[in-house]
PDB file of C-alpha atoms and ligand atoms in Angstrom:
ATOM      1  CA  MET A1174      -1.262  28.510  -5.838  1.00 93.00           C
ATOM      2  CA  LEU A1175      -2.315  25.044  -7.302  1.00 94.00           C
ATOM      3  CA  GLU A1176      -3.077  23.641  -3.624  1.00 94.00           C
ATOM      4  CA  LYS A1177      -6.365  25.620  -3.276  1.00 95.00           C
ATOM      5  CA  ASP A1178      -8.046  23.461  -5.846  1.00 96.00           C
ATOM      6  CA  ILE A1179      -6.994  19.849  -4.271  1.00 97.00           C
ATOM      7  CA  GLU A1180      -9.647  18.198  -2.584  1.00 97.00           C
ATOM      8  CA  LYS A1181      -7.397  15.644  -0.580  1.00 97.00           C
ATOM      9  CA  VAL A1182      -4.070  14.383  -1.229  1.00 98.00           C
ATOM     10  CA  LEU A1183      -4.193  10.885  -2.046  1.00 97.00           C
ATOM     11  CA  VAL A1184      -0.761  10.306  -2.751  1.00 98.00           C
ATOM     12  CA  ASN A1185       2.019  12.701  -1.148  1.00 98.00           C
ATOM     13  CA  GLN A1186       6.070  13.601  -2.344  1.00 98.00           C
ATOM     14  CA  GLN A1187       7.090  10.550   0.659  1.00 98.00           C
ATOM     15  CA  GLU A1188       5.326   8.390  -0.406  1.00 98.00           C
ATOM     16  CA  ILE A1189       5.937   8.879  -4.260  1.00 98.00           C
ATOM     17  CA  TYR A1190       9.732   8.870  -3.836  1.00 98.00           C
ATOM     18  CA  ASP A1191       9.162   5.639  -1.572  1.00 98.00           C
ATOM     19  CA  VAL A1192       6.938   3.894  -4.189  1.00 98.00           C
ATOM     20  CA  VAL A1193       9.672   4.896  -6.807  1.00 98.00           C
ATOM     21  CA  GLU A1194      12.317   3.656  -5.335  1.00 98.00           C
ATOM     22  CA  ARG A1195      10.634   0.017  -4.943  1.00 98.00           C
ATOM     23  CA  LEU A1196      10.019  -0.002  -8.624  1.00 98.00           C
ATOM     24  CA  SER A1197      12.947   0.466  -9.957  1.00 98.00           C
ATOM     25  CA  VAL A1198      14.142  -2.316  -7.755  1.00 98.00           C
ATOM     26  CA  GLU A1199      11.468  -4.798  -8.785  1.00 98.00           C
ATOM     27  CA  VAL A1200      12.731  -3.403 -12.001  1.00 98.00           C
ATOM     28  CA  THR A1201      16.054  -3.729 -11.980  1.00 98.00           C
ATOM     29  CA  LYS A1202      16.072  -7.637 -10.829  1.00 98.00           C
ATOM     30  CA  ASP A1203      14.079  -8.659 -13.796  1.00 98.00           C
ATOM     31  CA  TYR A1204      15.403  -6.442 -16.397  1.00 98.00           C
ATOM     32  CA  ALA A1205      19.292  -5.247 -15.203  1.00 98.00           C
ATOM     33  CA  ASP A1206      20.816  -7.978 -18.223  1.00 98.00           C
ATOM     34  CA  LYS A1207      17.768  -7.197 -20.620  1.00 98.00           C
ATOM     35  CA  TYR A1208      18.765  -3.727 -22.402  1.00 98.00           C
ATOM     36  CA  PRO A1209      14.830  -3.099 -22.604  1.00 98.00           C
ATOM     37  CA  ILE A1210      13.730  -0.013 -23.877  1.00 98.00           C
ATOM     38  CA  VAL A1211      11.670   2.348 -21.581  1.00 98.00           C
ATOM     39  CA  VAL A1212       8.669   3.133 -23.599  1.00 98.00           C
ATOM     40  CA  GLY A1213       7.075   6.617 -22.340  1.00 98.00           C
ATOM     41  CA  LEU A1214       3.830   7.471 -22.989  1.00 97.00           C
ATOM     42  CA  LEU A1215       3.251  11.410 -23.604  1.00 97.00           C
ATOM     43  CA  LYS A1216       2.424  13.457 -21.189  1.00 95.00           C
ATOM     44  CA  GLY A1217       1.371  11.633 -18.335  1.00 96.00           C
ATOM     45  CA  CYS A1218       4.526   9.230 -17.813  1.00 97.00           C
ATOM     46  CA  MET A1219       6.923  13.155 -17.616  1.00 98.00           C
ATOM     47  CA  PRO A1220       7.413  12.725 -14.076  1.00 98.00           C
ATOM     48  CA  PHE A1221       7.503   9.545 -12.775  1.00 98.00           C
ATOM     49  CA  MET A1222       9.631   7.875 -15.802  1.00 98.00           C
ATOM     50  CA  SER A1223      12.005  11.218 -15.470  1.00 98.00           C
ATOM     51  CA  ASP A1224      12.434   9.914 -11.090  1.00 98.00           C
ATOM     52  CA  PHE A1225      11.881   6.122 -12.162  1.00 98.00           C
ATOM     53  CA  ILE A1226      14.580   5.710 -14.779  1.00 98.00           C
ATOM     54  CA  LYS A1227      17.425   7.905 -13.072  1.00 98.00           C
ATOM     55  CA  ARG A1228      17.311   4.934 -10.379  1.00 98.00           C
ATOM     56  CA  LEU A1229      17.778   2.327 -12.621  1.00 98.00           C
ATOM     57  CA  ASP A1230      21.655   1.675 -12.636  1.00 98.00           C
ATOM     58  CA  PHE A1231      21.565  -0.451 -15.974  1.00 98.00           C
ATOM     59  CA  HIS A1232      21.591   0.122 -19.596  1.00 98.00           C
ATOM     60  CA  ILE A1233      17.775   0.894 -21.267  1.00 98.00           C
ATOM     61  CA  GLU A1234      17.364   3.224 -24.055  1.00 98.00           C
ATOM     62  CA  VAL A1235      14.683   5.346 -23.646  1.00 98.00           C
ATOM     63  CA  GLY A1236      11.077   6.078 -26.284  1.00 98.00           C
ATOM     64  CA  PHE A1237       8.082   7.452 -26.360  1.00 98.00           C
ATOM     65  CA  MET A1238       4.422   7.811 -27.772  1.00 97.00           C
ATOM     66  CA  ASP A1239       1.790   9.683 -27.634  1.00 95.00           C
ATOM     67  CA  VAL A1240      -1.207   8.295 -27.180  1.00 88.00           C
ATOM     68  CA  SER A1241      -4.698  10.080 -26.031  1.00 78.00           C
ATOM     69  CA  SER A1242      -8.250   8.756 -24.668  1.00 69.00           C
ATOM     70  CA  TYR A1243      -9.952  11.061 -22.700  1.00 55.00           C
ATOM     71  CA  HIS A1244      -9.717  13.831 -24.970  1.00 51.00           C
ATOM     72  CA  GLY A1245      -9.332  16.899 -21.827  1.00 49.00           C
ATOM     73  CA  GLY A1246     -12.875  15.148 -19.903  1.00 55.00           C
ATOM     74  CA  THR A1247     -12.805  13.029 -16.691  1.00 55.00           C
ATOM     75  CA  GLU A1248     -13.532   9.614 -17.865  1.00 52.00           C
ATOM     76  CA  SER A1249     -12.111   7.838 -20.874  1.00 51.00           C
ATOM     77  CA  THR A1250     -13.288   7.115 -24.129  1.00 50.00           C
ATOM     78  CA  MET A1251     -13.197   5.043 -26.408  1.00 53.00           C
ATOM     79  CA  ASP A1252     -11.155   6.437 -28.836  1.00 66.00           C
ATOM     80  CA  VAL A1253      -7.923   5.985 -28.977  1.00 75.00           C
ATOM     81  CA  LYS A1254      -5.389   7.335 -31.120  1.00 84.00           C
ATOM     82  CA  ILE A1255      -2.113   7.515 -31.653  1.00 88.00           C
ATOM     83  CA  GLU A1256      -0.592  11.790 -31.888  1.00 92.00           C
ATOM     84  CA  LYS A1257       3.067  10.182 -31.649  1.00 95.00           C
ATOM     85  CA  ASP A1258       4.111   7.130 -32.611  1.00 95.00           C
ATOM     86  CA  LEU A1259       8.020   5.346 -31.740  1.00 97.00           C
ATOM     87  CA  ASP A1260      11.254   6.817 -33.929  1.00 96.00           C
ATOM     88  CA  MET A1261      13.322   3.066 -33.076  1.00 97.00           C
ATOM     89  CA  PRO A1262      12.446  -0.395 -34.241  1.00 97.00           C
ATOM     90  CA  VAL A1263      11.357  -2.685 -31.635  1.00 98.00           C
ATOM     91  CA  LYS A1264      12.211  -5.925 -33.011  1.00 98.00           C
ATOM     92  CA  GLU A1265      13.586  -8.712 -30.723  1.00 98.00           C
ATOM     93  CA  ARG A1266      13.844  -6.043 -27.787  1.00 98.00           C
ATOM     94  CA  HIS A1267      12.050  -6.140 -24.405  1.00 98.00           C
ATOM     95  CA  ILE A1268      10.212  -2.970 -24.277  1.00 98.00           C
ATOM     96  CA  LEU A1269       8.390  -2.088 -20.179  1.00 98.00           C
ATOM     97  CA  ILE A1270       5.869   1.279 -21.269  1.00 98.00           C
ATOM     98  CA  ALA A1271       6.140   3.373 -18.355  1.00 98.00           C
ATOM     99  CA  GLU A1272       3.055   4.971 -17.120  1.00 98.00           C
ATOM    100  CA  ASP A1273       1.384   7.742 -14.826  1.00 98.00           C
ATOM    101  CA  ILE A1274      -1.997   5.732 -14.873  1.00 97.00           C
ATOM    102  CA  VAL A1275      -3.920   2.780 -15.595  1.00 97.00           C
ATOM    103  CA  ASP A1276      -7.505   3.034 -16.156  1.00 95.00           C
ATOM    104  CA  SER A1277      -9.791   1.401 -18.213  1.00 92.00           C
ATOM    105  CA  GLY A1278      -6.570  -0.007 -19.917  1.00 94.00           C
ATOM    106  CA  ARG A1279      -7.670   0.668 -23.533  1.00 91.00           C
ATOM    107  CA  THR A1280      -4.779   2.982 -24.394  1.00 93.00           C
ATOM    108  CA  LEU A1281      -2.454  -0.258 -22.681  1.00 95.00           C
ATOM    109  CA  GLN A1282      -4.436  -2.591 -24.825  1.00 92.00           C
ATOM    110  CA  ALA A1283      -3.722  -0.202 -28.350  1.00 90.00           C
ATOM    111  CA  VAL A1284      -0.213  -0.016 -27.909  1.00 94.00           C
ATOM    112  CA  ILE A1285       0.452  -2.991 -26.146  1.00 95.00           C
ATOM    113  CA  GLY A1286      -0.768  -4.673 -29.452  1.00 92.00           C
ATOM    114  CA  LEU A1287       0.816  -2.283 -31.862  1.00 93.00           C
ATOM    115  CA  LEU A1288       4.295  -3.519 -29.786  1.00 96.00           C
ATOM    116  CA  LYS A1289       3.560  -6.991 -30.163  1.00 96.00           C
ATOM    117  CA  THR A1290       2.775  -6.858 -33.873  1.00 95.00           C
ATOM    118  CA  ARG A1291       6.015  -5.207 -34.405  1.00 96.00           C
ATOM    119  CA  GLY A1292       7.088  -7.901 -32.846  1.00 98.00           C
ATOM    120  CA  ALA A1293       8.842  -6.981 -29.553  1.00 98.00           C
ATOM    121  CA  LYS A1294      10.180  -9.625 -27.612  1.00 98.00           C
ATOM    122  CA  SER A1295       8.020  -9.105 -24.698  1.00 98.00           C
ATOM    123  CA  VAL A1296       5.834  -6.506 -23.134  1.00 98.00           C
ATOM    124  CA  GLU A1297       5.432  -5.281 -19.798  1.00 98.00           C
ATOM    125  CA  VAL A1298       4.108  -1.872 -17.927  1.00 98.00           C
ATOM    126  CA  VAL A1299       5.000   0.191 -14.525  1.00 98.00           C
ATOM    127  CA  THR A1300       2.924   2.321 -13.963  1.00 98.00           C
ATOM    128  CA  MET A1301       3.439   4.687 -10.933  1.00 98.00           C
ATOM    129  CA  LEU A1302      -1.327   4.671 -10.338  1.00 98.00           C
ATOM    130  CA  ASP A1303      -3.527   1.533 -10.892  1.00 98.00           C
ATOM    131  CA  LYS A1304      -7.413   2.353 -10.975  1.00 97.00           C
ATOM    132  CA  PRO A1305      -8.545  -1.202 -11.303  1.00 97.00           C
ATOM    133  CA  GLU A1306     -12.144  -0.436 -10.569  1.00 97.00           C
ATOM    134  CA  GLY A1307     -11.993   1.685 -14.477  1.00 95.00           C
ATOM    135  CA  ARG A1308     -11.427  -1.099 -16.400  1.00 96.00           C
ATOM    136  CA  VAL A1309     -13.018  -2.144 -18.887  1.00 94.00           C
ATOM    137  CA  ILE A1310     -10.337  -4.493 -20.740  1.00 93.00           C
ATOM    138  CA  PRO A1311      -9.035  -6.533 -18.274  1.00 94.00           C
ATOM    139  CA  TYR A1312      -4.940  -5.855 -18.060  1.00 95.00           C
ATOM    140  CA  LYS A1313      -3.022  -6.201 -15.112  1.00 97.00           C
ATOM    141  CA  PRO A1314       0.220  -4.689 -15.158  1.00 98.00           C
ATOM    142  CA  ARG A1315       3.385  -6.916 -14.081  1.00 98.00           C
ATOM    143  CA  TYR A1316       4.915  -3.667 -12.139  1.00 98.00           C
ATOM    144  CA  ILE A1317       2.144  -1.284  -9.826  1.00 98.00           C
ATOM    145  CA  GLY A1318       2.699   1.363  -7.615  1.00 98.00           C
ATOM    146  CA  ILE A1319      -0.462   2.060  -5.661  1.00 98.00           C
ATOM    147  CA  SER A1320      -4.256   1.075  -6.328  1.00 98.00           C
ATOM    148  CA  ILE A1321      -5.664   3.821  -5.848  1.00 97.00           C
ATOM    149  CA  PRO A1322     -10.002   4.034  -5.566  1.00 96.00           C
ATOM    150  CA  LYS A1323     -12.421   5.340  -9.217  1.00 93.00           C
ATOM    151  CA  VAL A1324     -11.819   9.170  -8.158  1.00 92.00           C
ATOM    152  CA  PHE A1325     -10.547  11.187 -10.526  1.00 92.00           C
ATOM    153  CA  VAL A1326      -7.032  12.863  -9.078  1.00 96.00           C
ATOM    154  CA  VAL A1327      -4.600  15.344 -11.145  1.00 98.00           C
ATOM    155  CA  GLY A1328      -1.043  16.144 -10.519  1.00 98.00           C
ATOM    156  CA  TYR A1329       2.666  14.111 -10.666  1.00 98.00           C
ATOM    157  CA  GLY A1330       2.090  13.969 -14.542  1.00 98.00           C
ATOM    158  CA  LEU A1331      -2.221  13.379 -14.526  1.00 98.00           C
ATOM    159  CA  ASP A1332      -4.445  16.468 -15.740  1.00 96.00           C
ATOM    160  CA  TYR A1333      -6.846  18.237 -16.313  1.00 97.00           C
ATOM    161  CA  GLN A1334      -7.303  20.239 -19.001  1.00 95.00           C
ATOM    162  CA  GLU A1335      -3.922  20.122 -19.375  1.00 96.00           C
ATOM    163  CA  ARG A1336      -3.287  21.919 -16.179  1.00 97.00           C
ATOM    164  CA  TYR A1337      -1.864  20.060 -12.717  1.00 98.00           C
ATOM    165  CA  ARG A1338       0.412  17.894 -14.529  1.00 98.00           C
ATOM    166  CA  ASN A1339       3.314  19.900 -12.871  1.00 98.00           C
ATOM    167  CA  LEU A1340       1.914  19.845  -8.703  1.00 98.00           C
ATOM    168  CA  PRO A1341       4.110  17.110  -6.950  1.00 98.00           C
ATOM    169  CA  TYR A1342       2.223  15.247  -5.256  1.00 98.00           C
ATOM    170  CA  VAL A1343      -0.964  13.638  -6.799  1.00 98.00           C
ATOM    171  CA  GLY A1344      -4.614  14.887  -5.806  1.00 98.00           C
ATOM    172  CA  VAL A1345      -8.211  14.796  -5.768  1.00 97.00           C
ATOM    173  CA  LEU A1346      -8.951  17.718  -7.713  1.00 95.00           C
ATOM    174  CA  LYS A1347     -12.331  19.717  -5.788  1.00 94.00           C
ATOM    175  CA  PRO A1348     -15.530  19.026  -7.594  1.00 91.00           C
ATOM    176  CA  THR A1349     -16.043  23.127  -8.653  1.00 92.00           C
ATOM    177  CA  ILE A1350     -12.980  22.597 -10.425  1.00 92.00           C
ATOM    178  CA  TYR A1351     -15.105  20.457 -13.511  1.00 84.00           C
ATOM    179  CA  SER A1352     -18.251  20.960 -12.703  1.00 81.00           C
TER     180      SER A1352
HETATM  181  C1  PRP B1988      -4.578   9.028 -20.359  1.00 58.43           C
HETATM  182  C2  PRP B1988      -3.306   8.306 -18.780  1.00 58.43           C
HETATM  183  C3  PRP B1988      -2.833   7.158 -19.426  1.00 58.43           C
HETATM  184  C4  PRP B1988      -4.767   6.524 -20.271  1.00 58.43           C
HETATM  185  C5  PRP B1988      -5.196   5.458 -18.826  1.00 58.43           C
HETATM  186  O1  PRP B1988      -3.159   9.552 -20.261  1.00 58.43           O
HETATM  187  O2  PRP B1988      -1.699   8.745 -18.976  1.00 58.43           O
HETATM  188  O3  PRP B1988      -2.322   7.068 -20.879  1.00 58.43           O
HETATM  189  O4  PRP B1988      -4.923   7.663 -19.712  1.00 58.43           O
HETATM  190  O5  PRP B1988      -5.705   6.069 -19.103  1.00 58.43           O
HETATM  191  P1  PRP B1988      -6.727   4.086 -20.027  1.00 58.43           P
HETATM  192  O6  PRP B1988      -6.654   3.135 -19.006  1.00 58.43           O
HETATM  193  O7  PRP B1988      -8.548   4.392 -19.514  1.00 58.43           O
HETATM  194  O8  PRP B1988      -6.545   4.258 -21.005  1.00 58.43           O
HETATM  195  P2  PRP B1988      -3.949  10.670 -21.929  1.00 58.43           P
HETATM  196  O9  PRP B1988      -4.818  10.304 -22.498  1.00 58.43           O
HETATM  197  O10 PRP B1988      -4.905  11.419 -20.974  1.00 58.43           O
HETATM  198  O11 PRP B1988      -3.199  11.318 -21.772  1.00 58.43           O
HETATM  199  P3  PRP B1988      -2.498  12.240 -21.131  1.00 58.43           P
HETATM  200  O12 PRP B1988      -0.841  10.804 -20.469  1.00 58.43           O
HETATM  201  O13 PRP B1988      -1.409  12.906 -22.611  1.00 58.43           O
HETATM  202  O14 PRP B1988      -2.330  12.848 -20.008  1.00 58.43           O
END
């Protein structure tokens, strides 16, 4: 039913599986002895973070923040708002932020700045998707799943007006849906 709104599949389920596996191996090498807090940025992080943390065979803690920048549209805005804050201290802890996508970099600029102000020992990012052409704030995430072109994508956590997050793959919406 949702498939009829999708122009093309950009990252299919097998590719997602392989990418999550590779990221978990990379992160395990660097964090197995660091007892990090994996911080998911809601809501988009949900499917990726769920798949990702299940492949980490070492101690972690999990936390969530909700930081909004899109406000339901297809373009990122300057406005970054903390809707829900972390409920644990980060002082002297290694933080690994789990993201579905990095676009302009504004969300991460705000969150990384905040966590560092609170005394985090390190703050790095693991993201399923990276859209480097969208960058307004220069930033390169430490762990990148797949780089994609500057197209508006939905699925595997990514939404258009809160819909399509539950698609099991990443796809490009038909322009008729949002024009
Ligand atoms: C999306 C996405 C990232 C952010 C990336 O979140 O999940 O957190 O935008 O964009 P940026 O690099 O331009 O800041 P959004 O604010 O749409 O909230 P959501 O996760 O609830 O969809």
